[in-house]
Amino acid sequence: MRILICEDSVLLREGLSRLLADAGHDIVAALPDATDLEATVASANPDLCILDVRLPPTGTDEGIRAALALRRDRPELPVLVLSQYVEERYASELIAGRGGALGYLLKDRVADVAEFLETVEAIGSGATIFDPEVVAQLLGRRTRDERMQRLTDRESTVLALIAEGRSNQAIARTLHVSEGSVEKHITAVFQKLDLEQDEAGNRRVLAALAHIAHGAPTQTGDPS
């Protein structure tokens, strides 16, 4: 992948650049702040942008605001946000806003290099991945969600596959059903989870986060 990194820490910026380059990725730019981010994205045309939440000049929210702007202006561009803390307000905006693949990871929890590289590649391929601590803070403690009890077994399976970042087509192949059937199940899931459709909300991501917060396992293989 062609990757753009925006990180003010020289050590982390260079470390990420070397790590990703060694894994076969092309680092098209490594920026210390978001000043030239928009122009660089336009000229370098990356496949994925990795941004720190807090960037100069104030070291507060420049990075995550830049991520929001990227998702607004270039919704097809996958974005991975790295943060020292959970910025609840902006994290919620990232989730609720329209856009493509998205990741939000806490720096202190990125300890496994192989797992981090897998996450980067998954987000670049269209997945949406959040650090469990981010999910826990956004949705509260991991208690059983009464809404989940409303789902049928098949709807729960479909939701688990959504949480893995699978497309409707991929879900249909896994369950050996038509895409039309998958769409009906997804509509039922949204309704039973009280996720109303609006212009700003991303019900698919919100449903996946509800599934993760509920503590349910993801679905692997053929559930039949």
PDB file of C-alpha atoms in Angstrom:
ATOM      1  CA  MET A   1       0.000   0.000   0.000  1.00  0.00           C
ATOM      2  CA  ARG A   2       0.927   3.638  -0.427  1.00  0.00           C
ATOM      3  CA  ILE A   3       0.857   5.042   3.106  1.00  0.00           C
ATOM      4  CA  LEU A   4       1.007   8.608   4.417  1.00  0.00           C
ATOM      5  CA  ILE A   5       2.036   9.126   8.049  1.00  0.00           C
ATOM      6  CA  CYS A   6       1.314  12.285  10.042  1.00  0.00           C
ATOM      7  CA  GLU A   7       3.004  12.089  13.457  1.00  0.00           C
ATOM      8  CA  ASP A   8       4.878  14.807  15.372  1.00  0.00           C
ATOM      9  CA  SER A   9       7.159  12.458  17.349  1.00  0.00           C
ATOM     10  CA  VAL A  10      10.301  11.963  15.281  1.00  0.00           C
ATOM     11  CA  LEU A  11      11.028   8.572  16.833  1.00  0.00           C
ATOM     12  CA  LEU A  12       7.523   7.239  16.290  1.00  0.00           C
ATOM     13  CA  ARG A  13       7.275   8.714  12.798  1.00  0.00           C
ATOM     14  CA  GLU A  14      10.567   7.187  11.724  1.00  0.00           C
ATOM     15  CA  GLY A  15       9.800   3.944  13.508  1.00  0.00           C
ATOM     16  CA  LEU A  16       6.445   3.567  11.781  1.00  0.00           C
ATOM     17  CA  SER A  17       8.013   4.460   8.442  1.00  0.00           C
ATOM     18  CA  ARG A  18      10.731   1.824   8.809  1.00  0.00           C
ATOM     19  CA  LEU A  19       8.340  -0.825  10.137  1.00  0.00           C
ATOM     20  CA  LEU A  20       5.828  -0.367   7.331  1.00  0.00           C
ATOM     21  CA  ALA A  21       8.508  -0.080   4.653  1.00  0.00           C
ATOM     22  CA  ASP A  22      10.125  -3.303   5.854  1.00  0.00           C
ATOM     23  CA  ALA A  23       6.697  -4.951   5.541  1.00  0.00           C
ATOM     24  CA  GLY A  24       6.622  -4.002   1.861  1.00  0.00           C
ATOM     25  CA  HIS A  25       4.590  -0.805   1.967  1.00  0.00           C
ATOM     26  CA  ASP A  26       5.481   2.438   0.199  1.00  0.00           C
ATOM     27  CA  ILE A  27       5.700   5.454   2.548  1.00  0.00           C
ATOM     28  CA  VAL A  28       4.697   8.313   0.238  1.00  0.00           C
ATOM     29  CA  ALA A  29       5.033  10.998   2.931  1.00  0.00           C
ATOM     30  CA  ALA A  30       5.892  11.318   6.629  1.00  0.00           C
ATOM     31  CA  LEU A  31       4.662  14.659   7.964  1.00  0.00           C
ATOM     32  CA  PRO A  32       5.359  16.253  11.392  1.00  0.00           C
ATOM     33  CA  ASP A  33       2.044  18.140  11.426  1.00  0.00           C
ATOM     34  CA  ALA A  34      -1.155  18.590   9.432  1.00  0.00           C
ATOM     35  CA  THR A  35      -0.202  21.894   7.805  1.00  0.00           C
ATOM     36  CA  ASP A  36       0.435  20.385   4.369  1.00  0.00           C
ATOM     37  CA  LEU A  37      -1.689  17.273   4.837  1.00  0.00           C
ATOM     38  CA  GLU A  38      -4.452  18.146   2.369  1.00  0.00           C
ATOM     39  CA  ALA A  39      -2.031  19.156  -0.387  1.00  0.00           C
ATOM     40  CA  THR A  40       0.168  16.110   0.234  1.00  0.00           C
ATOM     41  CA  VAL A  41      -2.786  13.730   0.094  1.00  0.00           C
ATOM     42  CA  ALA A  42      -3.865  15.317  -3.186  1.00  0.00           C
ATOM     43  CA  SER A  43      -0.417  14.958  -4.741  1.00  0.00           C
ATOM     44  CA  ALA A  44       0.732  11.655  -3.232  1.00  0.00           C
ATOM     45  CA  ASN A  45      -2.626   9.848  -3.548  1.00  0.00           C
ATOM     46  CA  PRO A  46      -2.068   7.423  -0.620  1.00  0.00           C
ATOM     47  CA  ASP A  47      -4.070   4.245  -0.065  1.00  0.00           C
ATOM     48  CA  LEU A  48      -4.085   4.821   3.706  1.00  0.00           C
ATOM     49  CA  CYS A  49      -3.417   7.735   6.068  1.00  0.00           C
ATOM     50  CA  ILE A  50      -2.089   7.198   9.598  1.00  0.00           C
ATOM     51  CA  LEU A  51      -2.531  10.214  11.872  1.00  0.00           C
ATOM     52  CA  ASP A  52      -1.711  11.038  15.470  1.00  0.00           C
ATOM     53  CA  VAL A  53      -4.634  12.602  17.355  1.00  0.00           C
ATOM     54  CA  ARG A  54      -2.560  15.411  18.860  1.00  0.00           C
ATOM     55  CA  LEU A  55      -0.369  17.417  16.509  1.00  0.00           C
ATOM     56  CA  PRO A  56       1.343  20.844  16.515  1.00  0.00           C
ATOM     57  CA  PRO A  57       0.912  23.700  16.974  1.00  0.00           C
ATOM     58  CA  THR A  58      -1.259  23.195  20.085  1.00  0.00           C
ATOM     59  CA  GLY A  59      -0.824  19.457  20.554  1.00  0.00           C
ATOM     60  CA  THR A  60      -4.506  19.007  21.313  1.00  0.00           C
ATOM     61  CA  ASP A  61      -6.908  17.969  18.552  1.00  0.00           C
ATOM     62  CA  GLU A  62      -5.312  18.974  15.261  1.00  0.00           C
ATOM     63  CA  GLY A  63      -4.740  15.399  14.157  1.00  0.00           C
ATOM     64  CA  ILE A  64      -8.205  14.067  14.791  1.00  0.00           C
ATOM     65  CA  ARG A  65      -9.790  17.161  13.245  1.00  0.00           C
ATOM     66  CA  ALA A  66      -7.619  16.511  10.189  1.00  0.00           C
ATOM     67  CA  ALA A  67      -8.908  12.913  10.167  1.00  0.00           C
ATOM     68  CA  LEU A  68     -12.489  14.184  10.267  1.00  0.00           C
ATOM     69  CA  ALA A  69     -11.763  16.520   7.367  1.00  0.00           C
ATOM     70  CA  LEU A  70     -10.204  13.702   5.336  1.00  0.00           C
ATOM     71  CA  ARG A  71     -13.240  11.478   5.890  1.00  0.00           C
ATOM     72  CA  ARG A  72     -15.532  14.327   4.896  1.00  0.00           C
ATOM     73  CA  ASP A  73     -13.616  15.345   1.767  1.00  0.00           C
ATOM     74  CA  ARG A  74     -12.240  11.931   0.749  1.00  0.00           C
ATOM     75  CA  PRO A  75     -14.666   9.344   2.142  1.00  0.00           C
ATOM     76  CA  GLU A  76     -13.075   6.586   0.074  1.00  0.00           C
ATOM     77  CA  LEU A  77      -9.680   7.034   1.787  1.00  0.00           C
ATOM     78  CA  PRO A  78      -8.986   4.632   4.712  1.00  0.00           C
ATOM     79  CA  VAL A  79      -7.810   6.423   7.864  1.00  0.00           C
ATOM     80  CA  LEU A  80      -6.048   5.026  10.938  1.00  0.00           C
ATOM     81  CA  VAL A  81      -5.941   7.256  14.017  1.00  0.00           C
ATOM     82  CA  LEU A  82      -3.314   6.641  16.695  1.00  0.00           C
ATOM     83  CA  SER A  83      -3.889   8.175  20.118  1.00  0.00           C
ATOM     84  CA  GLN A  84      -2.425   8.227  23.604  1.00  0.00           C
ATOM     85  CA  TYR A  85      -5.920   8.642  25.036  1.00  0.00           C
ATOM     86  CA  VAL A  86      -9.520   8.131  23.954  1.00  0.00           C
ATOM     87  CA  GLU A  87     -10.872  11.441  22.661  1.00  0.00           C
ATOM     88  CA  GLU A  88     -14.515  10.506  23.183  1.00  0.00           C
ATOM     89  CA  ARG A  89     -16.132  13.468  21.444  1.00  0.00           C
ATOM     90  CA  TYR A  90     -14.103  13.229  18.278  1.00  0.00           C
ATOM     91  CA  ALA A  91     -14.049   9.433  18.253  1.00  0.00           C
ATOM     92  CA  SER A  92     -17.835   9.487  18.248  1.00  0.00           C
ATOM     93  CA  GLU A  93     -17.820  11.954  15.362  1.00  0.00           C
ATOM     94  CA  LEU A  94     -15.442   9.728  13.408  1.00  0.00           C
ATOM     95  CA  ILE A  95     -17.712   6.742  13.887  1.00  0.00           C
ATOM     96  CA  ALA A  96     -20.935   8.582  13.125  1.00  0.00           C
ATOM     97  CA  GLY A  97     -19.659  10.436  10.061  1.00  0.00           C
ATOM     98  CA  ARG A  98     -19.748   9.067   6.576  1.00  0.00           C
ATOM     99  CA  GLY A  99     -16.590   7.555   5.188  1.00  0.00           C
ATOM    100  CA  GLY A 100     -14.782   4.384   4.312  1.00  0.00           C
ATOM    101  CA  ALA A 101     -12.477   2.145   6.320  1.00  0.00           C
ATOM    102  CA  LEU A 102     -11.452   3.489   9.717  1.00  0.00           C
ATOM    103  CA  GLY A 103      -9.211   2.499  12.589  1.00  0.00           C
ATOM    104  CA  TYR A 104      -8.686   3.971  16.069  1.00  0.00           C
ATOM    105  CA  LEU A 105      -5.873   2.449  18.127  1.00  0.00           C
ATOM    106  CA  LEU A 106      -4.304   3.457  21.425  1.00  0.00           C
ATOM    107  CA  LYS A 107      -0.526   3.759  21.126  1.00  0.00           C
ATOM    108  CA  ASP A 108       0.202   2.062  24.452  1.00  0.00           C
ATOM    109  CA  ARG A 109      -1.738  -1.008  23.355  1.00  0.00           C
ATOM    110  CA  VAL A 110       0.098  -1.430  20.053  1.00  0.00           C
ATOM    111  CA  ALA A 111       2.617  -3.911  21.403  1.00  0.00           C
ATOM    112  CA  ASP A 112       2.460  -6.734  18.863  1.00  0.00           C
ATOM    113  CA  VAL A 113       4.147  -5.752  15.607  1.00  0.00           C
ATOM    114  CA  ALA A 114       2.619  -8.571  13.563  1.00  0.00           C
ATOM    115  CA  GLU A 115      -0.856  -7.758  14.867  1.00  0.00           C
ATOM    116  CA  PHE A 116      -0.356  -4.054  14.125  1.00  0.00           C
ATOM    117  CA  LEU A 117       0.721  -4.812  10.549  1.00  0.00           C
ATOM    118  CA  GLU A 118      -2.318  -7.061  10.090  1.00  0.00           C
ATOM    119  CA  THR A 119      -4.540  -4.256  11.378  1.00  0.00           C
ATOM    120  CA  VAL A 120      -2.991  -1.736   8.998  1.00  0.00           C
ATOM    121  CA  GLU A 121      -3.486  -4.062   6.042  1.00  0.00           C
ATOM    122  CA  ALA A 122      -7.068  -4.861   7.083  1.00  0.00           C
ATOM    123  CA  ILE A 123      -7.994  -1.162   7.318  1.00  0.00           C
ATOM    124  CA  GLY A 124      -6.318  -0.512   3.982  1.00  0.00           C
ATOM    125  CA  SER A 125      -8.464  -3.305   2.535  1.00  0.00           C
ATOM    126  CA  GLY A 126     -11.695  -1.799   3.830  1.00  0.00           C
ATOM    127  CA  ALA A 127     -12.115  -2.990   7.420  1.00  0.00           C
ATOM    128  CA  THR A 128     -13.147  -0.845  10.387  1.00  0.00           C
ATOM    129  CA  ILE A 129     -11.180  -1.659  13.546  1.00  0.00           C
ATOM    130  CA  PHE A 130     -11.274  -0.061  16.987  1.00  0.00           C
ATOM    131  CA  ASP A 131      -9.162  -0.668  20.046  1.00  0.00           C
ATOM    132  CA  PRO A 132     -11.319  -2.507  22.617  1.00  0.00           C
ATOM    133  CA  GLU A 133     -10.621   0.231  25.178  1.00  0.00           C
ATOM    134  CA  VAL A 134     -11.983   2.825  22.760  1.00  0.00           C
ATOM    135  CA  VAL A 135     -15.137   0.775  22.318  1.00  0.00           C
ATOM    136  CA  ALA A 136     -15.490   0.282  26.088  1.00  0.00           C
ATOM    137  CA  GLN A 137     -15.249   4.002  26.797  1.00  0.00           C
ATOM    138  CA  LEU A 138     -17.606   4.990  24.002  1.00  0.00           C
ATOM    139  CA  LEU A 139     -20.282   2.457  24.789  1.00  0.00           C
ATOM    140  CA  GLY A 140     -19.820   1.970  28.533  1.00  0.00           C
ATOM    141  CA  ARG A 141     -18.973  -1.169  30.443  1.00  0.00           C
ATOM    142  CA  ARG A 142     -19.215  -4.492  28.666  1.00  0.00           C
ATOM    143  CA  THR A 143     -22.487  -5.612  30.120  1.00  0.00           C
ATOM    144  CA  ARG A 144     -25.111  -7.645  28.348  1.00  0.00           C
ATOM    145  CA  ASP A 145     -27.110  -5.429  26.061  1.00  0.00           C
ATOM    146  CA  GLU A 146     -30.818  -6.183  26.262  1.00  0.00           C
ATOM    147  CA  ARG A 147     -31.155  -5.188  22.625  1.00  0.00           C
ATOM    148  CA  MET A 148     -28.975  -8.138  21.639  1.00  0.00           C
ATOM    149  CA  GLN A 149     -31.546 -10.505  23.080  1.00  0.00           C
ATOM    150  CA  ARG A 150     -33.958  -9.333  20.396  1.00  0.00           C
ATOM    151  CA  LEU A 151     -31.827 -10.806  17.603  1.00  0.00           C
ATOM    152  CA  THR A 152     -32.433 -14.233  16.102  1.00  0.00           C
ATOM    153  CA  ASP A 153     -29.508 -16.643  15.810  1.00  0.00           C
ATOM    154  CA  ARG A 154     -29.129 -15.840  12.119  1.00  0.00           C
ATOM    155  CA  GLU A 155     -29.243 -12.081  12.764  1.00  0.00           C
ATOM    156  CA  SER A 156     -26.590 -12.482  15.469  1.00  0.00           C
ATOM    157  CA  THR A 157     -24.403 -14.384  13.003  1.00  0.00           C
ATOM    158  CA  VAL A 158     -24.849 -11.657  10.378  1.00  0.00           C
ATOM    159  CA  LEU A 159     -23.946  -9.003  12.970  1.00  0.00           C
ATOM    160  CA  ALA A 160     -20.804 -10.932  13.951  1.00  0.00           C
ATOM    161  CA  LEU A 161     -19.730 -10.995  10.301  1.00  0.00           C
ATOM    162  CA  ILE A 162     -20.419  -7.260   9.990  1.00  0.00           C
ATOM    163  CA  ALA A 163     -18.162  -6.737  13.016  1.00  0.00           C
ATOM    164  CA  GLU A 164     -15.395  -8.541  11.111  1.00  0.00           C
ATOM    165  CA  GLY A 165     -15.720  -5.906   8.384  1.00  0.00           C
ATOM    166  CA  ARG A 166     -17.243  -8.250   5.793  1.00  0.00           C
ATOM    167  CA  SER A 167     -19.264  -6.920   2.884  1.00  0.00           C
ATOM    168  CA  ASN A 168     -22.817  -8.047   2.133  1.00  0.00           C
ATOM    169  CA  GLN A 169     -21.462 -10.141  -0.714  1.00  0.00           C
ATOM    170  CA  ALA A 170     -18.925 -11.846   1.560  1.00  0.00           C
ATOM    171  CA  ILE A 171     -21.583 -12.510   4.196  1.00  0.00           C
ATOM    172  CA  ALA A 172     -23.850 -14.032   1.563  1.00  0.00           C
ATOM    173  CA  ARG A 173     -21.037 -16.367   0.434  1.00  0.00           C
ATOM    174  CA  THR A 174     -20.269 -17.397   4.007  1.00  0.00           C
ATOM    175  CA  LEU A 175     -23.895 -18.147   4.860  1.00  0.00           C
ATOM    176  CA  HIS A 176     -24.774 -19.595   1.429  1.00  0.00           C
ATOM    177  CA  VAL A 177     -27.709 -17.202   1.001  1.00  0.00           C
ATOM    178  CA  SER A 178     -28.572 -14.420  -1.432  1.00  0.00           C
ATOM    179  CA  GLU A 179     -27.427 -10.842  -0.926  1.00  0.00           C
ATOM    180  CA  GLY A 180     -31.095  -9.906  -0.734  1.00  0.00           C
ATOM    181  CA  SER A 181     -31.510 -12.159   2.298  1.00  0.00           C
ATOM    182  CA  VAL A 182     -28.447 -10.611   3.908  1.00  0.00           C
ATOM    183  CA  GLU A 183     -29.851  -7.122   3.359  1.00  0.00           C
ATOM    184  CA  LYS A 184     -33.115  -8.142   5.034  1.00  0.00           C
ATOM    185  CA  HIS A 185     -31.249  -9.545   8.027  1.00  0.00           C
ATOM    186  CA  ILE A 186     -29.147  -6.370   8.312  1.00  0.00           C
ATOM    187  CA  THR A 187     -32.252  -4.179   8.175  1.00  0.00           C
ATOM    188  CA  ALA A 188     -33.771  -6.275  10.976  1.00  0.00           C
ATOM    189  CA  VAL A 189     -30.587  -5.926  13.034  1.00  0.00           C
ATOM    190  CA  PHE A 190     -30.635  -2.131  12.663  1.00  0.00           C
ATOM    191  CA  GLN A 191     -34.272  -1.986  13.702  1.00  0.00           C
ATOM    192  CA  LYS A 192     -33.837  -4.249  16.725  1.00  0.00           C
ATOM    193  CA  LEU A 193     -30.765  -2.292  17.880  1.00  0.00           C
ATOM    194  CA  ASP A 194     -32.729   0.972  17.598  1.00  0.00           C
ATOM    195  CA  LEU A 195     -30.309   2.379  15.026  1.00  0.00           C
ATOM    196  CA  GLU A 196     -32.370   4.858  13.076  1.00  0.00           C
ATOM    197  CA  GLN A 197     -31.258   5.898   9.617  1.00  0.00           C
ATOM    198  CA  ASP A 198     -30.128   9.478   9.199  1.00  0.00           C
ATOM    199  CA  GLU A 199     -27.788  11.424   6.964  1.00  0.00           C
ATOM    200  CA  ALA A 200     -24.860  11.481   9.400  1.00  0.00           C
ATOM    201  CA  GLY A 201     -24.955   8.098  11.092  1.00  0.00           C
ATOM    202  CA  ASN A 202     -23.090   4.993  10.040  1.00  0.00           C
ATOM    203  CA  ARG A 203     -25.419   2.278  11.320  1.00  0.00           C
ATOM    204  CA  ARG A 204     -23.169  -0.544  10.126  1.00  0.00           C
ATOM    205  CA  VAL A 205     -20.248   0.653  12.266  1.00  0.00           C
ATOM    206  CA  LEU A 206     -22.468   1.449  15.248  1.00  0.00           C
ATOM    207  CA  ALA A 207     -23.997  -2.034  15.067  1.00  0.00           C
ATOM    208  CA  ALA A 208     -20.526  -3.598  14.955  1.00  0.00           C
ATOM    209  CA  LEU A 209     -19.428  -1.570  17.974  1.00  0.00           C
ATOM    210  CA  ALA A 210     -22.529  -2.630  19.889  1.00  0.00           C
ATOM    211  CA  HIS A 211     -21.664  -6.248  19.080  1.00  0.00           C
ATOM    212  CA  ILE A 212     -18.084  -5.792  20.333  1.00  0.00           C
ATOM    213  CA  ALA A 213     -19.178  -3.964  23.500  1.00  0.00           C
ATOM    214  CA  HIS A 214     -21.608  -6.795  24.187  1.00  0.00           C
ATOM    215  CA  GLY A 215     -18.594  -9.076  24.404  1.00  0.00           C
ATOM    216  CA  ALA A 216     -19.837 -11.416  21.689  1.00  0.00           C
ATOM    217  CA  PRO A 217     -17.217 -13.324  19.668  1.00  0.00           C
ATOM    218  CA  THR A 218     -16.672 -12.634  16.015  1.00  0.00           C
ATOM    219  CA  GLN A 219     -17.815 -15.296  13.558  1.00  0.00           C
ATOM    220  CA  THR A 220     -15.157 -17.309  11.799  1.00  0.00           C
ATOM    221  CA  GLY A 221     -15.589 -19.945   9.177  1.00  0.00           C
ATOM    222  CA  ASP A 222     -18.904 -21.350   8.053  1.00  0.00           C
ATOM    223  CA  PRO A 223     -21.474 -21.073  10.875  1.00  0.00           C
ATOM    224  CA  SER A 224     -23.662 -23.700   9.277  1.00  0.00           C
TER     225      SER A 224
END
